[in-house]
PDB file of C-alpha atoms in Angstrom:
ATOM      1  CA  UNK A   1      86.526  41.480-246.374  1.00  0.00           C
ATOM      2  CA  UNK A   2      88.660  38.462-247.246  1.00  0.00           C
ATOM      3  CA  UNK A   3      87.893  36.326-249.593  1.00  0.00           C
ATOM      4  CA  UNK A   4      87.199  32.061-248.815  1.00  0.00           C
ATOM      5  CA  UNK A   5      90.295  30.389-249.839  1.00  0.00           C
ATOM      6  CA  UNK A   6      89.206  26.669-248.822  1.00  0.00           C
ATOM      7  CA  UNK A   7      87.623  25.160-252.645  1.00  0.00           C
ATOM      8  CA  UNK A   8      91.328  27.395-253.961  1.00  0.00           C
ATOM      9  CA  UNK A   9      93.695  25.405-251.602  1.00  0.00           C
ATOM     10  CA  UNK A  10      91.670  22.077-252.445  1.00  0.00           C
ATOM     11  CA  UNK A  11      92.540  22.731-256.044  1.00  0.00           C
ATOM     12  CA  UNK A  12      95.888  23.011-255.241  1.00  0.00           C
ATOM     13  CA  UNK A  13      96.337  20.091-253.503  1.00  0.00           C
ATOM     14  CA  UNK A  14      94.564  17.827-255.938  1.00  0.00           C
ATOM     15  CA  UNK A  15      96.480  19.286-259.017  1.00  0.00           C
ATOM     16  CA  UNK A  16     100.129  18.740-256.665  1.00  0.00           C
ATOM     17  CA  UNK A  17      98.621  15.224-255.942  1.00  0.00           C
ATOM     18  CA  UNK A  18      97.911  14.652-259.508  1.00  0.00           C
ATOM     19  CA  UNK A  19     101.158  15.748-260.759  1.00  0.00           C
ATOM     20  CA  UNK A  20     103.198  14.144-257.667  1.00  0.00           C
ATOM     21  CA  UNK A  21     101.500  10.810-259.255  1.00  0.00           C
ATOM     22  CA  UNK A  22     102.215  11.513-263.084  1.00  0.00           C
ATOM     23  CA  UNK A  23     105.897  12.222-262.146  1.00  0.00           C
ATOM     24  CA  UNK A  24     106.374   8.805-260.024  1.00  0.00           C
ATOM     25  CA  UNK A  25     104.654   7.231-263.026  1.00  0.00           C
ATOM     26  CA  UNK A  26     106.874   8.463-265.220  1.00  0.00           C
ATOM     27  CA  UNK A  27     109.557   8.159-263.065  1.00  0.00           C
ATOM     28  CA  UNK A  28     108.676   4.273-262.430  1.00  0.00           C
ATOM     29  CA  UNK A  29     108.625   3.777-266.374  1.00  0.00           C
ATOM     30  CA  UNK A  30     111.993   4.991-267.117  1.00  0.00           C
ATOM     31  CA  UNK A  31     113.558   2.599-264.505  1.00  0.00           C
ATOM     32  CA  UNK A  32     111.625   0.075-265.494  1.00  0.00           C
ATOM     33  CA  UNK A  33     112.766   0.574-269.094  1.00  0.00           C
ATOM     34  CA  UNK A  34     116.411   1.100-267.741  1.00  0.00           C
ATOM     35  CA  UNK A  35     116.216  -2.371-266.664  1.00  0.00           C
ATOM     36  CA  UNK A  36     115.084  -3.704-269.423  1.00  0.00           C
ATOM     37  CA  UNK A  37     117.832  -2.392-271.023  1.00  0.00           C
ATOM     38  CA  UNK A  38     120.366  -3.477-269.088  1.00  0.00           C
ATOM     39  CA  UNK A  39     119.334  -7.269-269.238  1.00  0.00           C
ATOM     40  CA  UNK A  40     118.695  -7.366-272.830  1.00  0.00           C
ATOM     41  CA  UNK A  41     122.058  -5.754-273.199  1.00  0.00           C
ATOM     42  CA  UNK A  42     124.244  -7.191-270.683  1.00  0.00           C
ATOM     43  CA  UNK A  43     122.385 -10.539-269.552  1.00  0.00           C
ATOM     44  CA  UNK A  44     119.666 -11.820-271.765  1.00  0.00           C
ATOM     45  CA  UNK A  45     118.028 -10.854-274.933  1.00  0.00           C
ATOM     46  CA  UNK A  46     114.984 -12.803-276.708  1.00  0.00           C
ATOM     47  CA  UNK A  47     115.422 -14.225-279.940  1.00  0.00           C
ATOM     48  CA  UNK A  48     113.034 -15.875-282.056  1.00  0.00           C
ATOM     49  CA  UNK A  49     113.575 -18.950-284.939  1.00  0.00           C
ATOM     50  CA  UNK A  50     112.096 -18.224-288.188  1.00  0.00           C
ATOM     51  CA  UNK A  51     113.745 -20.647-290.834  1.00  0.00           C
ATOM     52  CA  UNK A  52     114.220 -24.571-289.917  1.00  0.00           C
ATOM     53  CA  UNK A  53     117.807 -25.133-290.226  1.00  0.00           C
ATOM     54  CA  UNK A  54     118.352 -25.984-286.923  1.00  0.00           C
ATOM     55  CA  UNK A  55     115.489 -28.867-287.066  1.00  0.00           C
ATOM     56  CA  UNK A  56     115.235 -30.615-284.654  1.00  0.00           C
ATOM     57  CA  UNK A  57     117.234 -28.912-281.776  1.00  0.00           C
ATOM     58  CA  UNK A  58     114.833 -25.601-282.735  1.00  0.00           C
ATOM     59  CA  UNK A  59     111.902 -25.388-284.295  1.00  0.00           C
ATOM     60  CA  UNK A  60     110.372 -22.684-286.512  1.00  0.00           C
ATOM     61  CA  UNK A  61     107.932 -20.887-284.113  1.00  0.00           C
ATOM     62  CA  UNK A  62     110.193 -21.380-280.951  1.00  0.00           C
ATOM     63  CA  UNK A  63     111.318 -18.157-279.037  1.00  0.00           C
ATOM     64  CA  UNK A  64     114.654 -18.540-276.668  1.00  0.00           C
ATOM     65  CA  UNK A  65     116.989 -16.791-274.459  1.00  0.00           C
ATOM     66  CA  UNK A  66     120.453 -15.739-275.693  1.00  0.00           C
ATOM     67  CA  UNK A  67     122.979 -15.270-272.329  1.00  0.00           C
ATOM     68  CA  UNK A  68     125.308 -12.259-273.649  1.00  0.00           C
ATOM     69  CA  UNK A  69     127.537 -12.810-271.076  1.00  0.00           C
ATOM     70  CA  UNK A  70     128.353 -16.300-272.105  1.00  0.00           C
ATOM     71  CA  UNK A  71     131.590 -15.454-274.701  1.00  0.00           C
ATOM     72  CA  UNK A  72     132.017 -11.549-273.285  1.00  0.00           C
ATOM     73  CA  UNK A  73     131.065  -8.655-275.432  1.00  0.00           C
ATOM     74  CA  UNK A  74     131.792  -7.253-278.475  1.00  0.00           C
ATOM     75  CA  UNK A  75     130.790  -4.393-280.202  1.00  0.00           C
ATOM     76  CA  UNK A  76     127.818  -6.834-281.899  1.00  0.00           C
ATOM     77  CA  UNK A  77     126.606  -8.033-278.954  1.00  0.00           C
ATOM     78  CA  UNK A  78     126.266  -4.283-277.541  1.00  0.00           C
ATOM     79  CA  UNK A  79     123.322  -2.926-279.179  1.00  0.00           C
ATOM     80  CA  UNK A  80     124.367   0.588-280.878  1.00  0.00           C
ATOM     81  CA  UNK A  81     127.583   0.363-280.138  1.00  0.00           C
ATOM     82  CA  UNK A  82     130.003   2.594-281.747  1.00  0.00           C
ATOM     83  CA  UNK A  83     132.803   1.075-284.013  1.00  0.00           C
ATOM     84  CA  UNK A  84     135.284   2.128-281.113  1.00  0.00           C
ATOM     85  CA  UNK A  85     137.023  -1.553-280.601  1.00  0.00           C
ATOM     86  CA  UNK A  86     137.362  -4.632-282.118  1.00  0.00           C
ATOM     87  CA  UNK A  87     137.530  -8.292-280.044  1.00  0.00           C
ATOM     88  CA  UNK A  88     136.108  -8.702-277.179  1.00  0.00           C
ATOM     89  CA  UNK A  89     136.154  -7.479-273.556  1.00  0.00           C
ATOM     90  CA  UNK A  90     135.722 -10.332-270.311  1.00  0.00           C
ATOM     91  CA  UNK A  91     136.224 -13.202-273.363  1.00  0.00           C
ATOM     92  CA  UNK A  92     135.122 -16.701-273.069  1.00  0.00           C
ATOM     93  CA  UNK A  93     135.522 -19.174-275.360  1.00  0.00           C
ATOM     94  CA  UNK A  94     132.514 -21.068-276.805  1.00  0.00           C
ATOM     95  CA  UNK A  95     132.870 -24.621-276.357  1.00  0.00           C
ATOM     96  CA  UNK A  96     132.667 -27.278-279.028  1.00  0.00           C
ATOM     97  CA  UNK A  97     128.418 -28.096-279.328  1.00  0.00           C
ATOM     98  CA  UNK A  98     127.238 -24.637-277.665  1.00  0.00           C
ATOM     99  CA  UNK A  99     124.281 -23.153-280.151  1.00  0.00           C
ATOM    100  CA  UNK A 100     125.356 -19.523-280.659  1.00  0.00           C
ATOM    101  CA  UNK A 101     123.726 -16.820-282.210  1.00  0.00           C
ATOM    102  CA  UNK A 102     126.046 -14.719-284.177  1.00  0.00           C
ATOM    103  CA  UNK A 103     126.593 -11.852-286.801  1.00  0.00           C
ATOM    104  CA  UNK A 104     126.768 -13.016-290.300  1.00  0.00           C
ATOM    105  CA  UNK A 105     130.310 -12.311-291.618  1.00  0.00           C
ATOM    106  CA  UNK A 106     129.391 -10.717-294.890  1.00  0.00           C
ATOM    107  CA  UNK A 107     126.312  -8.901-293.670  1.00  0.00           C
ATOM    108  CA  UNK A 108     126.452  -8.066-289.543  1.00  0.00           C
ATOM    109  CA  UNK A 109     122.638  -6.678-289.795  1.00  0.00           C
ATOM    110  CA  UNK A 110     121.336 -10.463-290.075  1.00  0.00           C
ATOM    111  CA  UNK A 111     121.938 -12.859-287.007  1.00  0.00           C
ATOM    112  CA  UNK A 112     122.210 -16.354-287.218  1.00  0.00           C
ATOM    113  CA  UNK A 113     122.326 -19.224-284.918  1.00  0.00           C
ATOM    114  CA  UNK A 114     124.103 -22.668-285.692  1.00  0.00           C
ATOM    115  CA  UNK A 115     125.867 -25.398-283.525  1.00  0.00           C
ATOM    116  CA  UNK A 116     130.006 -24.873-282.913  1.00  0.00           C
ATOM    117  CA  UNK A 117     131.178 -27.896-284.422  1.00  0.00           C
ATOM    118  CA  UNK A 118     134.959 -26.182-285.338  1.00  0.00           C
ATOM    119  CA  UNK A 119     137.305 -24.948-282.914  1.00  0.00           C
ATOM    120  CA  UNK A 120     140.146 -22.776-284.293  1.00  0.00           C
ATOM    121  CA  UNK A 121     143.047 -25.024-285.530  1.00  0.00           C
ATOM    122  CA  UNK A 122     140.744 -27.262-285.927  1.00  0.00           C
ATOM    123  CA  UNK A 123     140.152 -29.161-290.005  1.00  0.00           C
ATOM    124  CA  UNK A 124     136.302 -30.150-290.914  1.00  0.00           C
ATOM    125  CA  UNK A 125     135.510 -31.925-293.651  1.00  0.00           C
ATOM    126  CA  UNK A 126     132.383 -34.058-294.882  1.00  0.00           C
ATOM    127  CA  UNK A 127     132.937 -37.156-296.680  1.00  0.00           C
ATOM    128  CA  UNK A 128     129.358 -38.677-297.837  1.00  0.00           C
ATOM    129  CA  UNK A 129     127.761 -37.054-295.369  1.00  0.00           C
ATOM    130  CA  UNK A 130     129.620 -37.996-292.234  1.00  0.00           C
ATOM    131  CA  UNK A 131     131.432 -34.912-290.373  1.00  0.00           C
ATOM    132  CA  UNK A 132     135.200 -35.492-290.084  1.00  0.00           C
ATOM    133  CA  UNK A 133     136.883 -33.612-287.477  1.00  0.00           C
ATOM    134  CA  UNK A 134     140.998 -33.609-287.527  1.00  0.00           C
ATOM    135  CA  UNK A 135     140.607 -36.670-289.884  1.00  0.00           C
ATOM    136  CA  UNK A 136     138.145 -38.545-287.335  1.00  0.00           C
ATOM    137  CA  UNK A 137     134.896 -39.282-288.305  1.00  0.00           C
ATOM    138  CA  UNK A 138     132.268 -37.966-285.495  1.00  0.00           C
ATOM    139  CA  UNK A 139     130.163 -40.797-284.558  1.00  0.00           C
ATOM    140  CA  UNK A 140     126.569 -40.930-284.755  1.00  0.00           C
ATOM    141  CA  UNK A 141     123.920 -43.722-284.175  1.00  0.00           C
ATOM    142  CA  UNK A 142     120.325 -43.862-285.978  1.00  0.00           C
ATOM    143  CA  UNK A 143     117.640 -42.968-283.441  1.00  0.00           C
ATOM    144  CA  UNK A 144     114.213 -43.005-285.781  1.00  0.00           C
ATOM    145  CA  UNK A 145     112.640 -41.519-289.140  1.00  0.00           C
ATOM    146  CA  UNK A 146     110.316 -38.075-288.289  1.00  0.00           C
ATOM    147  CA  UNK A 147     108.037 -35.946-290.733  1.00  0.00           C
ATOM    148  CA  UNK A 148     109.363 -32.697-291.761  1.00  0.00           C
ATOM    149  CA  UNK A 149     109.757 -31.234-294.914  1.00  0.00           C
ATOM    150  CA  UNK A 150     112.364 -31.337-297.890  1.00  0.00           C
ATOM    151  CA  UNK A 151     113.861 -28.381-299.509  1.00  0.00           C
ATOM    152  CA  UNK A 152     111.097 -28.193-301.540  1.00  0.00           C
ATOM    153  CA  UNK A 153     108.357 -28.034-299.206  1.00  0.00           C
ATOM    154  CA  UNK A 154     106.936 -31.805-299.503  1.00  0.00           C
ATOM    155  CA  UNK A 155     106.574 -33.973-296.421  1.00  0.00           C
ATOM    156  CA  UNK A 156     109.212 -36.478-296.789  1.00  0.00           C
ATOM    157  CA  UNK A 157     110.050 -39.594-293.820  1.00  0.00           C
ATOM    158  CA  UNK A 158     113.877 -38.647-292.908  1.00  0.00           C
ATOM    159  CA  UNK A 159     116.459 -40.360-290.256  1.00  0.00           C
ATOM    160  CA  UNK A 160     117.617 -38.474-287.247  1.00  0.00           C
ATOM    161  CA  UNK A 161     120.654 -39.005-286.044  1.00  0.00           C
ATOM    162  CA  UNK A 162     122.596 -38.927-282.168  1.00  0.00           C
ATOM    163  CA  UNK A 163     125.808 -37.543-283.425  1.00  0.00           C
ATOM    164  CA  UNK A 164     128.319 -37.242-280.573  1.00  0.00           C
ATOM    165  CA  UNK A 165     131.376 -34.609-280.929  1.00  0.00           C
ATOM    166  CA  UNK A 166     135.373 -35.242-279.591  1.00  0.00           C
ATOM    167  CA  UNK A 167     134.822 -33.978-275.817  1.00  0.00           C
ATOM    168  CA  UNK A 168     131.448 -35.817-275.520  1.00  0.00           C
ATOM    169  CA  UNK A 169     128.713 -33.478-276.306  1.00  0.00           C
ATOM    170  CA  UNK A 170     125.979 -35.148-278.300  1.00  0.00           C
ATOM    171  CA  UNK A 171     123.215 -33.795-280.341  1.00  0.00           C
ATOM    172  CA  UNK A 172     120.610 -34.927-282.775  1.00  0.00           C
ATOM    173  CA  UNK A 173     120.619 -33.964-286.364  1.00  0.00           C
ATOM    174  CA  UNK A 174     118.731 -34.744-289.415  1.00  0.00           C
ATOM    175  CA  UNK A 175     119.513 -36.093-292.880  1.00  0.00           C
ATOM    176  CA  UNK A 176     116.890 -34.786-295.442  1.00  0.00           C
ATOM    177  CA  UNK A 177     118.775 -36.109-298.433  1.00  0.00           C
ATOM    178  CA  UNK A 178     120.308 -39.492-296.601  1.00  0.00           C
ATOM    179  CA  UNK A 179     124.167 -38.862-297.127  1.00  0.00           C
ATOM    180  CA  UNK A 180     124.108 -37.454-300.617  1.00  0.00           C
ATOM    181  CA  UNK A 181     122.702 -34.444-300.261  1.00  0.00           C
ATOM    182  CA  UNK A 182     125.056 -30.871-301.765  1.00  0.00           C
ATOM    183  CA  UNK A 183     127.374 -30.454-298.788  1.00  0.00           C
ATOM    184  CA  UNK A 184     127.690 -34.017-298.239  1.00  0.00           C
ATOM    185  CA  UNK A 185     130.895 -33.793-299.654  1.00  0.00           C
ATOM    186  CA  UNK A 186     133.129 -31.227-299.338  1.00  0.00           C
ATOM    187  CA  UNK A 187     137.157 -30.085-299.030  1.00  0.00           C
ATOM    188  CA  UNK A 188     138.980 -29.637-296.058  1.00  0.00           C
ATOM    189  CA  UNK A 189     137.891 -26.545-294.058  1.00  0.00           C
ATOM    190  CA  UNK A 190     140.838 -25.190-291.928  1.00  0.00           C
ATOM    191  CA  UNK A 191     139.716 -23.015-289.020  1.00  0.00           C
ATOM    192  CA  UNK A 192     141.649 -19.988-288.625  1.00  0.00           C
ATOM    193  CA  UNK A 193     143.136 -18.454-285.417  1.00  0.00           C
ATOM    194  CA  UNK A 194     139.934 -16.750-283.449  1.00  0.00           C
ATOM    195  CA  UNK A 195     137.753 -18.049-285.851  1.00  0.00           C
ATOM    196  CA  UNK A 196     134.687 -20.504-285.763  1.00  0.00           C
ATOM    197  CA  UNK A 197     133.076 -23.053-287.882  1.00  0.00           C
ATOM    198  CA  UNK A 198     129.184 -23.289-287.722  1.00  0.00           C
ATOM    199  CA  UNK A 199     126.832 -25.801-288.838  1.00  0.00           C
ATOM    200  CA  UNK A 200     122.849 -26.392-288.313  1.00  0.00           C
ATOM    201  CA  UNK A 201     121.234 -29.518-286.964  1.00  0.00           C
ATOM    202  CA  UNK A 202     119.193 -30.158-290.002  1.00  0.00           C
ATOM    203  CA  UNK A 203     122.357 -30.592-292.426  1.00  0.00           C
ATOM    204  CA  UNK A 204     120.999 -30.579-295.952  1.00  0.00           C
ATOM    205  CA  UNK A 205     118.703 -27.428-295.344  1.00  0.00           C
ATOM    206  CA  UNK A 206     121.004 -25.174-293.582  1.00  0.00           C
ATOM    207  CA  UNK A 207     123.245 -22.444-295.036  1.00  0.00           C
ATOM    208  CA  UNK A 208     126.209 -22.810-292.736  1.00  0.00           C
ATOM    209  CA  UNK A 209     130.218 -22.303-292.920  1.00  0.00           C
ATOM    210  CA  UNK A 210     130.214 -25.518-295.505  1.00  0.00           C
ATOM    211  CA  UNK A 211     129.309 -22.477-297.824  1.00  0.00           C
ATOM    212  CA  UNK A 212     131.552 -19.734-298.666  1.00  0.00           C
ATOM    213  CA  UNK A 213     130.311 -16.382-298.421  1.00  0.00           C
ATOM    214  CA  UNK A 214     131.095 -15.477-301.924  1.00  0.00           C
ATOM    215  CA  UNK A 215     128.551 -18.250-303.137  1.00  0.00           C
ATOM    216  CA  UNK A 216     125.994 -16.380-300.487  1.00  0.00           C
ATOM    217  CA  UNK A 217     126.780 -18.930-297.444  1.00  0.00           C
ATOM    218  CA  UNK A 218     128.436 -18.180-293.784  1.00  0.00           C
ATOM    219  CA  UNK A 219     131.977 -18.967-294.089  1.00  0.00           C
ATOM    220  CA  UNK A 220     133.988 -19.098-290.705  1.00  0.00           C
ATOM    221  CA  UNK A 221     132.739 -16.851-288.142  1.00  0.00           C
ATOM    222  CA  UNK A 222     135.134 -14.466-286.096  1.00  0.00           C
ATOM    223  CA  UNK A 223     134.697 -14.359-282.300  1.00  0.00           C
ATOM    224  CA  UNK A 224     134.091 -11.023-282.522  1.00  0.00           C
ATOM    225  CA  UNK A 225     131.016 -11.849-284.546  1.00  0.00           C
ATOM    226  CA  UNK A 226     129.123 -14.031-281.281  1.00  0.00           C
ATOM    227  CA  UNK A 227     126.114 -12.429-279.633  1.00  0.00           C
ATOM    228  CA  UNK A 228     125.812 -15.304-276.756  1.00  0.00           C
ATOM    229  CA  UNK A 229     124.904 -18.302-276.420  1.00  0.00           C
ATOM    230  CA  UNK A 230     121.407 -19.918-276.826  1.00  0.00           C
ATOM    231  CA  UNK A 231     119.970 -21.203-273.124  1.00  0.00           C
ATOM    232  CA  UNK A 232     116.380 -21.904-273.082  1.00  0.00           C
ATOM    233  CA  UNK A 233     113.101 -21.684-275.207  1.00  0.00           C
ATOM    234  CA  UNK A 234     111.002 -19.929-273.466  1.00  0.00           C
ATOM    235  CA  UNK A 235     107.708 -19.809-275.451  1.00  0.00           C
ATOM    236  CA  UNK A 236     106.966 -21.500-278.764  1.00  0.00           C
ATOM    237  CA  UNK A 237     104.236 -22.169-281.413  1.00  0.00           C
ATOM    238  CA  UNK A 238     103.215 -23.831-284.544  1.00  0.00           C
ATOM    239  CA  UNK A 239     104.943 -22.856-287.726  1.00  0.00           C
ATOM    240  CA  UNK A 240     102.288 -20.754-289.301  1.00  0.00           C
ATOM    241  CA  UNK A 241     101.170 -19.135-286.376  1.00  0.00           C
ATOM    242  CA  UNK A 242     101.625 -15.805-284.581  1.00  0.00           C
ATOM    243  CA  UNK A 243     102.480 -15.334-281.045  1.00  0.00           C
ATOM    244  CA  UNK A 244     100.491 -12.276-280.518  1.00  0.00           C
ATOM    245  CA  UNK A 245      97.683 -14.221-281.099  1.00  0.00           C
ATOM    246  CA  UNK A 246      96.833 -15.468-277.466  1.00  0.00           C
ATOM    247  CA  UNK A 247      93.106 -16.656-278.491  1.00  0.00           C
ATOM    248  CA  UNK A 248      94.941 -19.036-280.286  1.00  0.00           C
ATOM    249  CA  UNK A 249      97.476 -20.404-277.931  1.00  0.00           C
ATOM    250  CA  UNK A 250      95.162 -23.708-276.700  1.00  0.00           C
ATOM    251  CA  UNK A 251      95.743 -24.989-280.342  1.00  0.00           C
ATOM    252  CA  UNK A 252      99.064 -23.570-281.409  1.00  0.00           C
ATOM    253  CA  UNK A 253     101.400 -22.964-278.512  1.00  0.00           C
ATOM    254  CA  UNK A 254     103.789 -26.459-278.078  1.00  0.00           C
ATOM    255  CA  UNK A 255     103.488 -26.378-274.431  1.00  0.00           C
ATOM    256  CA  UNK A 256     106.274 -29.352-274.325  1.00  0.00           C
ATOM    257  CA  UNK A 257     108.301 -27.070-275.419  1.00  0.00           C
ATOM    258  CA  UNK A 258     108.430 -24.273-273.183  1.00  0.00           C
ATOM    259  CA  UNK A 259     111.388 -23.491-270.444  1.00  0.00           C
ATOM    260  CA  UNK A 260     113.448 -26.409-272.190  1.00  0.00           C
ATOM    261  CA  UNK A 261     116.836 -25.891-272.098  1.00  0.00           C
ATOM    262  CA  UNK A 262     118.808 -26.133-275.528  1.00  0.00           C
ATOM    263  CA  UNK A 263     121.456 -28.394-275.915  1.00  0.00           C
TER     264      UNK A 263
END
């Protein structure tokens, strides 16, 4: 007599149903992840601000997307990528004012982001505080005094400035120390071929190319060094705070902040 096969083939159906799902689950994951990797490496990758030299164009606490494809790639804007070339491959050239985020010369695990305020060619010097570019001093005009805090962490009233760069691009930029403070005054900086020279909006608390990188600073930056170009903040909150924290976010994200493009 034959045996009842029904509850058997049942069983087999469920368990090839429940593995048919598990494998398009999986399956969905990896692409999904695939993508991911592909934008952060080729598009757009997330970067967050943790220190304030770029006051007040960034803030501590702000989170922003860097385009990759902005100045081509390199072998530090590739994630893992092998020491196999040097320059870059589908080069652009960053434009006088562009914030980039780049690979610190003298230590290419650290990434930094500063404003392009020297082209290659070009001479930089600061005399009392005011940027001289090619022996031209950069206009600015006072906008107001905001609240932000010295080097040494006291709350201090300081001047912001609207400084405006040869080809037009203006920025603000603030003056902790008024014009006196230690990179107020400085030789002239000549930029070398396929080189850059970086400096942060908040000029008296920013380690920037003003500083050699024997004396710990950034020095000029090769082009190879760029990861992209900074586009938009994207989410931010108070300095102090943590963005995992979403119970939090009614008091601490800066909602004026968010999607603003950086210029």
């Amino acid at each position: 007599m034959s045996e009842p096969l029904g509850l058997d083939a049942d069983k087999t159906n469920s368990q090839k149903h429940a593995e048919g799902g598990l494998g398009e689950t999986i399956k969905v994951v990896i692409q999904a992840l695939a993508i991911a990797l592909v934008v952060r490496t080729l598009l757009f990758q997330p970067f967050n601000i943790p220190s304030g030299s770029m006051i007040p164009t960034l803030l501590i606490g702000d989170f922003l997307f860097v385009s990759k494809y902005s100045y081509g790639y390199s072998r530090y804007s590739i994630p893992f990528s092998p020491d196999v070339f040097s320059g870059r491959i589908l080069a652009s050239k960053p434009k006088r004012g562009d914030v980039v985020v780049f690979k610190l010369p003298r230590d290419t695990s650290s990434d930094y982001i500063k404003r392009v305020i020297g082209l290659p060619g070009d001479k930089i010097q600061m005399i009392e505080g005011r940027l001289h570019i090619n022996g031209h001093v950069v206009p600015r005009e006072v906008i107001a005094k905001v609240r932000t805090e010295d080097r040494f962490g006291r709350l201090t009233e300081v001047p912001t400035y609207k400084e405006t760069l040869p080809g037009g691009v203006s920025h603000t930029i603030i003056e902790i120390e008024g014009d006196t403070g230690f990179n107020d005054n400085t030789g002239v900086f000549e930029v070398p071929a396929d080189h850059y020279f970086m400096m942060g909006d908040n000029r008296d608390n920013s380690t920037d190319s003003r500083v050699p990188p024997e004396q710990g600073g950034v020095g000029f930056v090769p082009s190879q060094n760029l990861v992209g170009r900074a586009e938009m903040i994207f989410f931010s909150v108070k300095d102090g705070a943590q963005a995992w924290e979403f119970w939090r976010w009614p008091w601490t994200v800066r909602f004026s902040r968010l999607f603003q493009p950086v210029r």
